[in-house]
Amino acid sequence: MTIYDELVARGLIAQVTDEDEIKELINNGKATFYIGFDPTADSLHVGHFMALCLMKRLQMAGNKPIALIGGGTGMIGDPTGRTDMRQMMTPETIQHNCDCFKEQMSKFIDFSDGKALMVNNADWLMDLNYIELLREVGAHFSVNRMLTAECYKQRMEKGLSFLEFNYMIMQSYDFYALFQKYGCNMQFGGDDQWSNMLGGTELIRRKLGKDAYAMTITLLLNSEGKKMGKTQAGAVWLDPNKTSPFDFYQYWRNVADADVLKCIRMLTFLPLEEIDKMDSWEGAQLNTAKEILAFELTKLVHGEDEAKKAQDAAKALFSSGNAADMPSVTLTEDDFTDGSVDILTLLVKSGLTPSRSEARRAVEQGGVSVDGEKVTDIKTAYTANAFADGMVLKRGKKNFRKILK
C-alpha cells in the first residue's frame, strides 16, 4: 500500500486538486508540504493533533514538512468558524507562543539536518509594502468570489472587518512565498480552509504559470479535530502543565463509542491490518479499544513512561475509587475565606470546571461528589481539616482530583 493509499484508508483525505501529481510526489518522497498553525495560545491542543500526526506520517515516508507558524497572520486573526473578531496579540506574546509550539512539535517532527523546517510568516508578511501587495497580489483576487467562501459568508450577517477580510489574501500569499523560498509544492489544511488554500494555489499559477507545481489537499477531520479539543472543562492541551498526562489519557479513554475506531485509524500509528480486526468489536471490546487509543496517543505526546503511569492510575482509580497517581491539587491559604473554601472554588481550582458558573451548573445537576458523597448545595464549604488525608473531588463519572492542603 502506498502512503497516499494509506492516508485514504485511514480516512484522512477529503478532497484534493491534481490527484495524480499529488500521488506522484507523496509516494516518491518528493513533497515539500506545509501546514499552518496560528499561535493563539502558548500550547498546541488536540485540535492540532491530526495535523501533527499527518506531518509525522509523511516525513516517515521521505517527504519534507514545513510547520508554518502564523506570526504575521496572527496579527490579524482567522475569521473561520468565529462569530466575533479575534483578540489581537502583541508581537512578544506571539513569539513566546511560537517558541512553545516548536518544542511540542519536536515530539512529532524531526527538525534535525534540514529534514523539516519551522518558519514564521511574519518574516515576509510584516515587510510587505501595501501598495505593492495591492498591485502584485490583490489584482488576482475577485471580491465577489471571496464573498462566496463559507468563512466569510457566516460572518457577513454580524459584520466582517476589513482587517479579517484580508486573511484569505495573507494565507494565499504564504503558499506563494513558501513555494518561492523553499520549493514548497503542497499544502494541507482542514476542510474549513479550502477556500483559502485554493486561493494560494491560484495565486501561484497566475503569477508563475499553470505548470508550477502547487497542490492542495484538505484533511477530513481537521475542522472536526478542533471540536475534539474542547471538553466541558476547557481545551485539552499538549502541554503537561495545562493538561496532565492522566487527564490527557482520560480524555481519549472517554471518547464516544461511535468515534473510537475512527480515532484509532486516523491518529495512531498502529498497522491498518490490526485496526481492521477491531471493526467488529462491540460492547466491552470497545472499552478495550478506548484504552488502546488513550495509551497510544498519550505515549506519542508524553512518552511511554507517562502513558503507563496514566493507564495504571486509571485502572486503579476505577477498581478502588482511589489511586496514588490521581491528579492532585494543593490548596493555599489564599483559597480559604474565613477558614473555609466552598465547593465552587474547589471545582474551579481543581480544573474540573473552567468557571464558577459552570461549577454551579455541575452541582445543581447532581454531577459533583466529594469522597463518594453527592454535593447538591452550591454553598457547601470545607475547613482545612477536611483535606488532611486528601479529599477526592469528582465531576461526572470519570473526572477526579485529589485535593490536598
mmCIF file of C-alpha atoms in Angstrom:
data_model
loop_
_atom_site.group_PDB
_atom_site.id
_atom_site.type_symbol
_atom_site.label_atom_id
_atom_site.label_comp_id
_atom_site.label_asym_id
_atom_site.label_seq_id
_atom_site.Cartn_x
_atom_site.Cartn_y
_atom_site.Cartn_z
ATOM 1 C CA MET A 1 0.000 0.000 0.000
ATOM 2 C CA THR A 2 1.392 3.423 -0.944
ATOM 3 C CA ILE A 3 1.471 6.240 1.607
ATOM 4 C CA TYR A 4 -1.283 8.049 -0.312
ATOM 5 C CA ASP A 5 -3.461 4.933 -0.290
ATOM 6 C CA GLU A 6 -2.846 4.641 3.456
ATOM 7 C CA LEU A 7 -3.952 8.243 4.033
ATOM 8 C CA VAL A 8 -7.160 7.487 2.137
ATOM 9 C CA ALA A 9 -7.694 4.210 4.004
ATOM 10 C CA ARG A 10 -7.285 5.994 7.335
ATOM 11 C CA GLY A 11 -9.982 8.482 6.336
ATOM 12 C CA LEU A 12 -7.702 11.498 6.242
ATOM 13 C CA ILE A 13 -8.313 12.831 2.742
ATOM 14 C CA ALA A 14 -11.490 14.762 1.990
ATOM 15 C CA GLN A 15 -10.736 16.312 -1.398
ATOM 16 C CA VAL A 16 -7.700 17.179 -3.463
ATOM 17 C CA THR A 17 -6.589 19.065 -6.534
ATOM 18 C CA ASP A 18 -4.406 17.317 -9.138
ATOM 19 C CA GLU A 19 -4.629 13.882 -7.540
ATOM 20 C CA ASP A 20 -2.237 12.150 -9.955
ATOM 21 C CA GLU A 21 0.512 14.708 -9.329
ATOM 22 C CA ILE A 22 -0.096 14.561 -5.585
ATOM 23 C CA LYS A 23 0.232 10.771 -5.574
ATOM 24 C CA GLU A 24 3.464 11.017 -7.557
ATOM 25 C CA LEU A 25 5.017 13.485 -5.123
ATOM 26 C CA ILE A 26 3.890 11.875 -1.867
ATOM 27 C CA ASN A 27 4.540 8.267 -2.811
ATOM 28 C CA ASN A 28 8.048 9.046 -4.018
ATOM 29 C CA GLY A 29 9.050 11.296 -1.119
ATOM 30 C CA LYS A 30 9.176 14.393 -3.328
ATOM 31 C CA ALA A 31 6.622 16.506 -1.470
ATOM 32 C CA THR A 32 7.705 19.585 0.428
ATOM 33 C CA PHE A 33 4.472 20.426 2.169
ATOM 34 C CA TYR A 34 3.263 22.870 4.774
ATOM 35 C CA ILE A 35 0.577 23.059 7.418
ATOM 36 C CA GLY A 36 -0.133 26.330 9.194
ATOM 37 C CA PHE A 37 -0.597 26.895 12.915
ATOM 38 C CA ASP A 38 -1.866 30.189 14.327
ATOM 39 C CA PRO A 39 -0.074 30.957 17.625
ATOM 40 C CA THR A 40 -3.199 31.935 19.576
ATOM 41 C CA ALA A 41 -2.025 30.192 22.785
ATOM 42 C CA ASP A 42 1.221 29.010 24.349
ATOM 43 C CA SER A 43 0.374 25.354 23.732
ATOM 44 C CA LEU A 44 -0.960 23.210 20.946
ATOM 45 C CA HIS A 45 -4.136 21.261 21.737
ATOM 46 C CA VAL A 46 -5.746 18.078 20.461
ATOM 47 C CA GLY A 47 -7.428 20.067 17.706
ATOM 48 C CA HIS A 48 -3.934 20.215 16.141
ATOM 49 C CA PHE A 49 -3.327 16.532 16.739
ATOM 50 C CA MET A 50 -4.342 15.175 13.364
ATOM 51 C CA ALA A 51 -2.189 17.692 11.505
ATOM 52 C CA LEU A 52 0.840 16.764 13.617
ATOM 53 C CA CYS A 53 0.251 13.049 13.083
ATOM 54 C CA LEU A 54 -0.108 13.606 9.342
ATOM 55 C CA MET A 55 3.181 15.508 9.221
ATOM 56 C CA LYS A 56 4.865 12.648 11.044
ATOM 57 C CA ARG A 57 3.423 10.041 8.654
ATOM 58 C CA LEU A 58 4.537 11.938 5.554
ATOM 59 C CA GLN A 59 8.004 12.615 6.954
ATOM 60 C CA MET A 60 8.405 8.903 7.732
ATOM 61 C CA ALA A 61 7.678 8.301 4.029
ATOM 62 C CA GLY A 62 10.527 10.611 2.997
ATOM 63 C CA ASN A 63 8.633 13.859 2.457
ATOM 64 C CA LYS A 64 9.674 17.194 3.963
ATOM 65 C CA PRO A 65 7.316 19.034 6.340
ATOM 66 C CA ILE A 66 7.223 22.775 6.860
ATOM 67 C CA ALA A 67 5.490 23.901 10.028
ATOM 68 C CA LEU A 68 4.313 27.413 9.268
ATOM 69 C CA ILE A 69 3.729 29.494 12.374
ATOM 70 C CA GLY A 70 1.328 32.341 11.727
ATOM 71 C CA GLY A 71 3.203 35.124 13.476
ATOM 72 C CA GLY A 72 2.065 37.506 10.744
ATOM 73 C CA THR A 73 -1.475 36.261 10.131
ATOM 74 C CA GLY A 74 -1.814 36.005 13.906
ATOM 75 C CA MET A 75 -1.651 39.789 13.963
ATOM 76 C CA ILE A 76 -4.946 39.751 12.021
ATOM 77 C CA GLY A 77 -6.785 36.621 13.083
ATOM 78 C CA ASP A 78 -8.594 33.961 11.079
ATOM 79 C CA PRO A 79 -12.361 34.646 10.819
ATOM 80 C CA THR A 80 -13.084 30.961 10.032
ATOM 81 C CA GLY A 81 -15.554 29.456 12.463
ATOM 82 C CA ARG A 82 -15.819 32.608 14.550
ATOM 83 C CA THR A 83 -18.757 34.871 15.294
ATOM 84 C CA ASP A 84 -16.658 37.799 16.512
ATOM 85 C CA MET A 85 -13.256 39.304 15.885
ATOM 86 C CA ARG A 86 -10.300 37.527 17.477
ATOM 87 C CA GLN A 87 -8.424 39.378 20.198
ATOM 88 C CA MET A 88 -5.212 40.885 18.845
ATOM 89 C CA MET A 89 -1.944 39.760 20.431
ATOM 90 C CA THR A 90 1.297 41.635 20.974
ATOM 91 C CA PRO A 91 4.387 40.600 18.958
ATOM 92 C CA GLU A 92 6.013 39.444 22.224
ATOM 93 C CA THR A 93 3.109 37.112 23.028
ATOM 94 C CA ILE A 94 3.120 35.717 19.504
ATOM 95 C CA GLN A 95 6.857 34.995 19.658
ATOM 96 C CA HIS A 96 6.518 33.263 23.031
ATOM 97 C CA ASN A 97 3.741 31.067 21.650
ATOM 98 C CA CYS A 98 5.833 30.238 18.577
ATOM 99 C CA ASP A 99 8.713 29.072 20.797
ATOM 100 C CA CYS A 100 6.354 26.834 22.766
ATOM 101 C CA PHE A 101 4.953 25.333 19.573
ATOM 102 C CA LYS A 102 8.342 24.273 18.264
ATOM 103 C CA GLU A 103 9.212 22.454 21.469
ATOM 104 C CA GLN A 104 5.960 20.484 21.334
ATOM 105 C CA MET A 105 6.154 19.812 17.594
ATOM 106 C CA SER A 106 9.604 18.287 18.037
ATOM 107 C CA LYS A 107 7.922 15.268 19.633
ATOM 108 C CA PHE A 108 6.278 14.544 16.283
ATOM 109 C CA ILE A 109 8.607 16.013 13.681
ATOM 110 C CA ASP A 110 12.366 15.601 13.205
ATOM 111 C CA PHE A 111 13.778 19.064 12.567
ATOM 112 C CA SER A 112 17.419 17.912 12.514
ATOM 113 C CA ASP A 113 19.668 18.229 9.461
ATOM 114 C CA GLY A 114 17.075 20.105 7.439
ATOM 115 C CA LYS A 115 14.606 17.187 7.459
ATOM 116 C CA ALA A 116 11.855 19.639 8.369
ATOM 117 C CA LEU A 117 11.511 23.389 8.715
ATOM 118 C CA MET A 118 9.689 25.707 11.049
ATOM 119 C CA VAL A 119 9.133 29.146 9.581
ATOM 120 C CA ASN A 120 7.192 32.207 10.663
ATOM 121 C CA ASN A 121 5.131 34.091 8.097
ATOM 122 C CA ALA A 122 5.890 37.320 9.945
ATOM 123 C CA ASP A 123 9.274 37.125 8.175
ATOM 124 C CA TRP A 124 7.641 38.087 4.874
ATOM 125 C CA LEU A 125 4.198 39.462 5.719
ATOM 126 C CA MET A 126 5.425 42.155 8.113
ATOM 127 C CA ASP A 127 7.691 43.686 5.472
ATOM 128 C CA LEU A 128 5.136 43.846 2.663
ATOM 129 C CA ASN A 129 4.518 47.230 1.082
ATOM 130 C CA TYR A 130 0.786 47.857 0.997
ATOM 131 C CA ILE A 131 0.661 49.379 -2.478
ATOM 132 C CA GLU A 132 2.909 46.630 -3.834
ATOM 133 C CA LEU A 133 0.669 43.979 -2.267
ATOM 134 C CA LEU A 134 -2.429 45.510 -3.823
ATOM 135 C CA ARG A 135 -0.830 45.573 -7.266
ATOM 136 C CA GLU A 136 1.005 42.251 -7.210
ATOM 137 C CA VAL A 137 -1.445 40.117 -5.226
ATOM 138 C CA GLY A 138 -4.776 41.901 -4.881
ATOM 139 C CA ALA A 139 -5.229 42.043 -8.653
ATOM 140 C CA HIS A 140 -5.555 38.244 -8.709
ATOM 141 C CA PHE A 141 -8.477 38.060 -6.239
ATOM 142 C CA SER A 142 -12.140 38.607 -7.059
ATOM 143 C CA VAL A 143 -14.106 40.187 -4.204
ATOM 144 C CA ASN A 144 -17.291 38.558 -5.485
ATOM 145 C CA ARG A 145 -15.646 35.154 -5.373
ATOM 146 C CA MET A 146 -14.126 35.746 -1.961
ATOM 147 C CA LEU A 147 -17.536 36.610 -0.519
ATOM 148 C CA THR A 148 -18.853 33.197 -1.566
ATOM 149 C CA ALA A 149 -16.333 31.490 0.748
ATOM 150 C CA GLU A 150 -18.012 29.874 3.743
ATOM 151 C CA CYS A 151 -15.601 31.505 6.189
ATOM 152 C CA TYR A 152 -16.812 34.946 5.064
ATOM 153 C CA LYS A 153 -20.492 34.188 4.458
ATOM 154 C CA GLN A 154 -21.059 33.120 8.056
ATOM 155 C CA ARG A 155 -19.626 36.407 9.307
ATOM 156 C CA MET A 156 -21.389 38.786 6.935
ATOM 157 C CA GLU A 157 -24.574 38.989 8.997
ATOM 158 C CA LYS A 158 -22.781 40.057 12.181
ATOM 159 C CA GLY A 159 -20.121 42.104 10.463
ATOM 160 C CA LEU A 160 -16.777 41.268 8.881
ATOM 161 C CA SER A 161 -13.975 43.732 9.413
ATOM 162 C CA PHE A 162 -11.714 44.759 6.534
ATOM 163 C CA LEU A 163 -8.849 43.510 8.682
ATOM 164 C CA GLU A 164 -10.239 39.970 8.679
ATOM 165 C CA PHE A 165 -11.246 40.201 5.030
ATOM 166 C CA ASN A 166 -7.544 40.282 4.192
ATOM 167 C CA TYR A 167 -6.880 36.948 5.892
ATOM 168 C CA MET A 168 -7.504 34.899 2.729
ATOM 169 C CA ILE A 169 -5.061 37.036 0.789
ATOM 170 C CA MET A 170 -2.433 36.674 3.524
ATOM 171 C CA GLN A 171 -2.812 32.888 3.697
ATOM 172 C CA SER A 172 -2.693 32.632 -0.087
ATOM 173 C CA TYR A 173 0.478 34.721 -0.109
ATOM 174 C CA ASP A 174 2.016 32.296 2.400
ATOM 175 C CA PHE A 175 1.867 29.443 -0.108
ATOM 176 C CA TYR A 176 3.305 31.691 -2.812
ATOM 177 C CA ALA A 177 6.186 32.761 -0.526
ATOM 178 C CA LEU A 178 6.886 29.207 0.639
ATOM 179 C CA PHE A 179 6.898 27.973 -2.961
ATOM 180 C CA GLN A 180 9.483 30.569 -3.941
ATOM 181 C CA LYS A 181 11.646 30.401 -0.801
ATOM 182 C CA TYR A 182 11.656 26.673 -0.032
ATOM 183 C CA GLY A 183 10.240 24.880 -3.049
ATOM 184 C CA CYS A 184 7.075 24.062 -1.144
ATOM 185 C CA ASN A 185 4.853 22.241 -3.635
ATOM 186 C CA MET A 186 1.961 21.118 -1.468
ATOM 187 C CA GLN A 187 -0.281 22.447 1.281
ATOM 188 C CA PHE A 188 -2.515 20.656 3.746
ATOM 189 C CA GLY A 189 -5.328 22.041 5.833
ATOM 190 C CA GLY A 190 -8.781 21.420 7.182
ATOM 191 C CA ASP A 191 -11.866 21.373 5.009
ATOM 192 C CA ASP A 192 -12.808 24.699 6.607
ATOM 193 C CA GLN A 193 -9.673 26.173 4.984
ATOM 194 C CA TRP A 194 -10.446 25.001 1.460
ATOM 195 C CA SER A 195 -11.227 28.446 0.006
ATOM 196 C CA ASN A 196 -8.067 29.981 1.477
ATOM 197 C CA MET A 197 -5.955 27.110 0.180
ATOM 198 C CA LEU A 198 -7.382 27.278 -3.321
ATOM 199 C CA GLY A 199 -6.525 30.978 -3.264
ATOM 200 C CA GLY A 200 -2.870 30.090 -2.680
ATOM 201 C CA THR A 201 -2.795 27.550 -5.493
ATOM 202 C CA GLU A 202 -4.463 30.006 -7.861
ATOM 203 C CA LEU A 203 -2.051 32.795 -6.929
ATOM 204 C CA ILE A 204 0.982 30.640 -7.727
ATOM 205 C CA ARG A 205 -0.393 29.514 -11.057
ATOM 206 C CA ARG A 206 -1.460 33.025 -12.102
ATOM 207 C CA LYS A 207 1.884 34.590 -11.220
ATOM 208 C CA LEU A 208 4.226 31.730 -12.137
ATOM 209 C CA GLY A 209 2.288 29.826 -14.769
ATOM 210 C CA LYS A 210 -0.030 26.835 -14.618
ATOM 211 C CA ASP A 211 2.893 24.403 -14.882
ATOM 212 C CA ALA A 212 4.080 25.447 -11.435
ATOM 213 C CA TYR A 213 3.710 22.570 -9.015
ATOM 214 C CA ALA A 214 1.296 23.817 -6.387
ATOM 215 C CA MET A 215 -1.064 21.300 -4.877
ATOM 216 C CA THR A 216 -3.697 21.393 -2.176
ATOM 217 C CA ILE A 217 -5.119 18.659 -0.011
ATOM 218 C CA THR A 218 -7.697 19.097 2.675
ATOM 219 C CA LEU A 219 -7.965 16.847 5.692
ATOM 220 C CA LEU A 220 -11.359 15.464 6.506
ATOM 221 C CA LEU A 221 -11.139 15.866 10.259
ATOM 222 C CA ASN A 222 -9.069 18.958 10.798
ATOM 223 C CA SER A 223 -12.163 21.100 11.339
ATOM 224 C CA GLU A 224 -13.746 18.279 13.324
ATOM 225 C CA GLY A 225 -10.451 17.935 15.151
ATOM 226 C CA LYS A 226 -10.872 21.433 16.532
ATOM 227 C CA LYS A 227 -14.054 20.201 18.165
ATOM 228 C CA MET A 228 -12.097 17.290 19.608
ATOM 229 C CA GLY A 229 -10.004 19.779 21.541
ATOM 230 C CA LYS A 230 -12.912 21.078 23.592
ATOM 231 C CA THR A 231 -14.446 19.491 26.657
ATOM 232 C CA GLN A 232 -16.639 20.768 29.428
ATOM 233 C CA ALA A 233 -13.512 21.615 31.376
ATOM 234 C CA GLY A 234 -11.960 23.633 28.550
ATOM 235 C CA ALA A 235 -9.282 22.826 25.960
ATOM 236 C CA VAL A 236 -7.217 19.628 26.089
ATOM 237 C CA TRP A 237 -3.650 20.832 25.723
ATOM 238 C CA LEU A 238 -0.465 19.006 24.758
ATOM 239 C CA ASP A 239 1.451 20.938 27.441
ATOM 240 C CA PRO A 240 1.505 18.707 30.574
ATOM 241 C CA ASN A 241 1.353 21.807 32.771
ATOM 242 C CA LYS A 242 -2.025 22.672 31.237
ATOM 243 C CA THR A 243 -3.445 19.163 30.796
ATOM 244 C CA SER A 244 -1.782 16.429 32.860
ATOM 245 C CA PRO A 245 -0.850 13.133 31.152
ATOM 246 C CA PHE A 246 -3.576 11.476 33.258
ATOM 247 C CA ASP A 247 -6.246 13.927 32.061
ATOM 248 C CA PHE A 248 -4.948 13.598 28.502
ATOM 249 C CA TYR A 249 -5.268 9.812 28.777
ATOM 250 C CA GLN A 250 -8.737 10.127 30.287
ATOM 251 C CA TYR A 251 -9.890 12.430 27.503
ATOM 252 C CA TRP A 252 -9.190 9.787 24.870
ATOM 253 C CA ARG A 253 -10.385 6.989 27.161
ATOM 254 C CA ASN A 254 -13.783 8.728 27.276
ATOM 255 C CA VAL A 255 -14.394 9.217 23.544
ATOM 256 C CA ALA A 256 -17.781 8.117 22.262
ATOM 257 C CA ASP A 257 -18.211 4.506 21.178
ATOM 258 C CA ALA A 258 -19.014 5.674 17.654
ATOM 259 C CA ASP A 259 -15.708 7.601 17.393
ATOM 260 C CA VAL A 260 -13.130 5.302 18.957
ATOM 261 C CA LEU A 261 -12.226 3.199 15.908
ATOM 262 C CA LYS A 262 -12.264 6.280 13.687
ATOM 263 C CA CYS A 263 -9.781 7.952 16.054
ATOM 264 C CA ILE A 264 -7.576 4.858 16.206
ATOM 265 C CA ARG A 265 -7.491 4.707 12.426
ATOM 266 C CA MET A 266 -6.701 8.381 11.919
ATOM 267 C CA LEU A 267 -4.484 9.249 14.867
ATOM 268 C CA THR A 268 -2.480 6.199 15.923
ATOM 269 C CA PHE A 269 0.372 4.519 14.082
ATOM 270 C CA LEU A 270 -0.947 1.009 14.613
ATOM 271 C CA PRO A 271 -0.957 -1.078 11.408
ATOM 272 C CA LEU A 272 -4.175 -0.901 9.431
ATOM 273 C CA GLU A 273 -4.396 -4.708 9.429
ATOM 274 C CA GLU A 274 -4.535 -4.649 13.223
ATOM 275 C CA ILE A 275 -7.136 -1.882 13.252
ATOM 276 C CA ASP A 276 -9.297 -3.630 10.658
ATOM 277 C CA LYS A 277 -9.681 -6.573 13.051
ATOM 278 C CA MET A 278 -11.279 -4.178 15.567
ATOM 279 C CA ASP A 279 -14.076 -3.203 13.183
ATOM 280 C CA SER A 280 -16.291 -5.994 14.513
ATOM 281 C CA TRP A 281 -15.656 -5.121 18.169
ATOM 282 C CA GLU A 282 -18.640 -4.114 20.267
ATOM 283 C CA GLY A 283 -19.745 -3.903 23.884
ATOM 284 C CA ALA A 284 -16.887 -4.401 26.359
ATOM 285 C CA GLN A 285 -14.419 -4.710 23.488
ATOM 286 C CA LEU A 286 -14.956 -1.026 22.696
ATOM 287 C CA ASN A 287 -13.654 -0.188 26.178
ATOM 288 C CA THR A 288 -10.504 -2.117 25.288
ATOM 289 C CA ALA A 289 -10.275 -0.112 22.066
ATOM 290 C CA LYS A 290 -10.569 3.119 24.053
ATOM 291 C CA GLU A 291 -7.731 2.017 26.343
ATOM 292 C CA ILE A 292 -5.590 1.274 23.284
ATOM 293 C CA LEU A 293 -6.388 4.688 21.805
ATOM 294 C CA ALA A 294 -5.674 6.521 25.061
ATOM 295 C CA PHE A 295 -2.392 4.698 25.648
ATOM 296 C CA GLU A 296 -1.075 5.136 22.097
ATOM 297 C CA LEU A 297 -1.815 8.868 21.953
ATOM 298 C CA THR A 298 -0.542 9.580 25.475
ATOM 299 C CA LYS A 299 2.659 7.723 24.597
ATOM 300 C CA LEU A 300 3.038 9.795 21.449
ATOM 301 C CA VAL A 301 2.690 13.115 23.290
ATOM 302 C CA HIS A 302 4.110 12.413 26.756
ATOM 303 C CA GLY A 303 6.264 9.306 26.330
ATOM 304 C CA GLU A 304 5.753 5.647 27.229
ATOM 305 C CA ASP A 305 6.522 6.034 30.943
ATOM 306 C CA GLU A 306 3.852 8.710 31.433
ATOM 307 C CA ALA A 307 1.404 6.698 29.359
ATOM 308 C CA LYS A 308 1.921 3.650 31.579
ATOM 309 C CA LYS A 309 1.509 5.755 34.717
ATOM 310 C CA ALA A 310 -1.727 7.238 33.400
ATOM 311 C CA GLN A 311 -3.036 3.814 32.394
ATOM 312 C CA ASP A 312 -2.174 2.261 35.771
ATOM 313 C CA ALA A 313 -3.689 5.217 37.648
ATOM 314 C CA ALA A 314 -6.905 4.979 35.639
ATOM 315 C CA LYS A 315 -7.252 1.245 36.268
ATOM 316 C CA ALA A 316 -6.547 1.662 39.984
ATOM 317 C CA LEU A 317 -8.946 4.566 40.225
ATOM 318 C CA PHE A 318 -11.872 2.744 38.719
ATOM 319 C CA SER A 319 -11.223 -0.503 40.555
ATOM 320 C CA SER A 320 -10.862 1.011 44.024
ATOM 321 C CA GLY A 321 -12.178 4.562 43.721
ATOM 322 C CA ASN A 322 -8.743 5.986 44.535
ATOM 323 C CA ALA A 323 -5.225 5.968 43.165
ATOM 324 C CA ALA A 324 -1.809 7.167 44.220
ATOM 325 C CA ASP A 325 -1.220 8.753 40.828
ATOM 326 C CA MET A 326 -4.564 10.545 40.674
ATOM 327 C CA PRO A 327 -4.038 14.165 39.587
ATOM 328 C CA SER A 328 -3.836 16.328 42.677
ATOM 329 C CA VAL A 329 -4.245 19.999 43.511
ATOM 330 C CA THR A 330 -2.806 21.645 46.627
ATOM 331 C CA LEU A 331 -4.753 24.479 48.201
ATOM 332 C CA THR A 332 -3.064 27.556 49.633
ATOM 333 C CA GLU A 333 -4.193 29.930 52.351
ATOM 334 C CA ASP A 334 -5.416 32.315 49.657
ATOM 335 C CA ASP A 335 -8.043 29.765 48.640
ATOM 336 C CA PHE A 336 -9.726 29.963 52.036
ATOM 337 C CA THR A 337 -12.143 32.670 53.153
ATOM 338 C CA ASP A 338 -12.768 32.902 56.902
ATOM 339 C CA GLY A 339 -11.183 29.475 57.324
ATOM 340 C CA SER A 340 -13.201 27.591 54.696
ATOM 341 C CA VAL A 341 -13.378 27.011 50.949
ATOM 342 C CA ASP A 342 -16.613 26.436 49.046
ATOM 343 C CA ILE A 343 -17.362 23.685 46.536
ATOM 344 C CA LEU A 344 -17.458 26.072 43.565
ATOM 345 C CA THR A 345 -13.943 27.304 44.337
ATOM 346 C CA LEU A 346 -12.726 23.705 44.613
ATOM 347 C CA LEU A 347 -14.158 22.797 41.215
ATOM 348 C CA VAL A 348 -12.514 25.779 39.527
ATOM 349 C CA LYS A 349 -9.223 25.437 41.414
ATOM 350 C CA SER A 350 -9.008 21.750 40.504
ATOM 351 C CA GLY A 351 -9.625 22.437 36.825
ATOM 352 C CA LEU A 352 -12.736 20.261 36.751
ATOM 353 C CA THR A 353 -14.721 23.305 35.618
ATOM 354 C CA PRO A 354 -13.470 26.421 33.810
ATOM 355 C CA SER A 355 -15.637 28.883 35.754
ATOM 356 C CA ARG A 356 -17.815 29.294 38.834
ATOM 357 C CA SER A 357 -20.933 29.449 36.668
ATOM 358 C CA GLU A 358 -20.046 26.093 35.122
ATOM 359 C CA ALA A 359 -19.288 24.753 38.615
ATOM 360 C CA ARG A 360 -22.698 25.932 39.816
ATOM 361 C CA ARG A 361 -24.425 24.082 36.970
ATOM 362 C CA ALA A 362 -22.453 20.905 37.664
ATOM 363 C CA VAL A 363 -23.534 20.914 41.333
ATOM 364 C CA GLU A 364 -27.146 21.775 40.597
ATOM 365 C CA GLN A 365 -27.342 18.991 38.015
ATOM 366 C CA GLY A 366 -26.094 16.436 40.545
ATOM 367 C CA GLY A 367 -22.781 15.731 38.844
ATOM 368 C CA VAL A 368 -20.409 16.506 41.745
ATOM 369 C CA SER A 369 -19.353 14.360 44.693
ATOM 370 C CA VAL A 370 -16.782 14.577 47.493
ATOM 371 C CA ASP A 371 -15.316 11.339 48.857
ATOM 372 C CA GLY A 372 -18.198 9.436 47.297
ATOM 373 C CA GLU A 373 -20.963 11.690 48.668
ATOM 374 C CA LYS A 374 -23.009 13.728 46.195
ATOM 375 C CA VAL A 375 -22.938 17.505 46.739
ATOM 376 C CA THR A 376 -26.171 19.300 45.876
ATOM 377 C CA ASP A 377 -25.813 22.624 47.733
ATOM 378 C CA ILE A 378 -23.665 25.223 45.982
ATOM 379 C CA LYS A 379 -22.916 26.823 49.371
ATOM 380 C CA THR A 380 -21.222 23.681 50.722
ATOM 381 C CA ALA A 381 -17.865 24.623 52.243
ATOM 382 C CA TYR A 382 -14.981 22.808 53.930
ATOM 383 C CA THR A 383 -12.398 23.750 56.551
ATOM 384 C CA ALA A 384 -8.720 22.949 56.243
ATOM 385 C CA ASN A 385 -9.084 19.824 58.400
ATOM 386 C CA ALA A 386 -11.196 18.183 55.681
ATOM 387 C CA PHE A 387 -8.124 17.923 53.468
ATOM 388 C CA ALA A 388 -5.763 16.303 55.994
ATOM 389 C CA ASP A 389 -5.823 12.936 54.192
ATOM 390 C CA GLY A 390 -6.693 14.323 50.805
ATOM 391 C CA MET A 391 -10.211 14.841 49.506
ATOM 392 C CA VAL A 392 -11.380 13.063 46.319
ATOM 393 C CA LEU A 393 -13.409 15.510 44.246
ATOM 394 C CA LYS A 394 -15.358 14.025 41.351
ATOM 395 C CA ARG A 395 -17.231 15.608 38.465
ATOM 396 C CA GLY A 396 -19.268 13.327 36.256
ATOM 397 C CA LYS A 397 -18.429 9.648 36.119
ATOM 398 C CA LYS A 398 -14.752 9.748 35.221
ATOM 399 C CA ASN A 399 -13.175 13.096 36.194
ATOM 400 C CA PHE A 400 -11.375 13.029 39.553
ATOM 401 C CA ARG A 401 -8.970 15.201 41.541
ATOM 402 C CA LYS A 402 -7.323 14.677 44.893
ATOM 403 C CA ILE A 403 -7.452 17.950 46.837
ATOM 404 C CA LEU A 404 -4.655 18.484 49.360
ATOM 405 C CA LYS A 405 -3.813 21.208 51.850
#
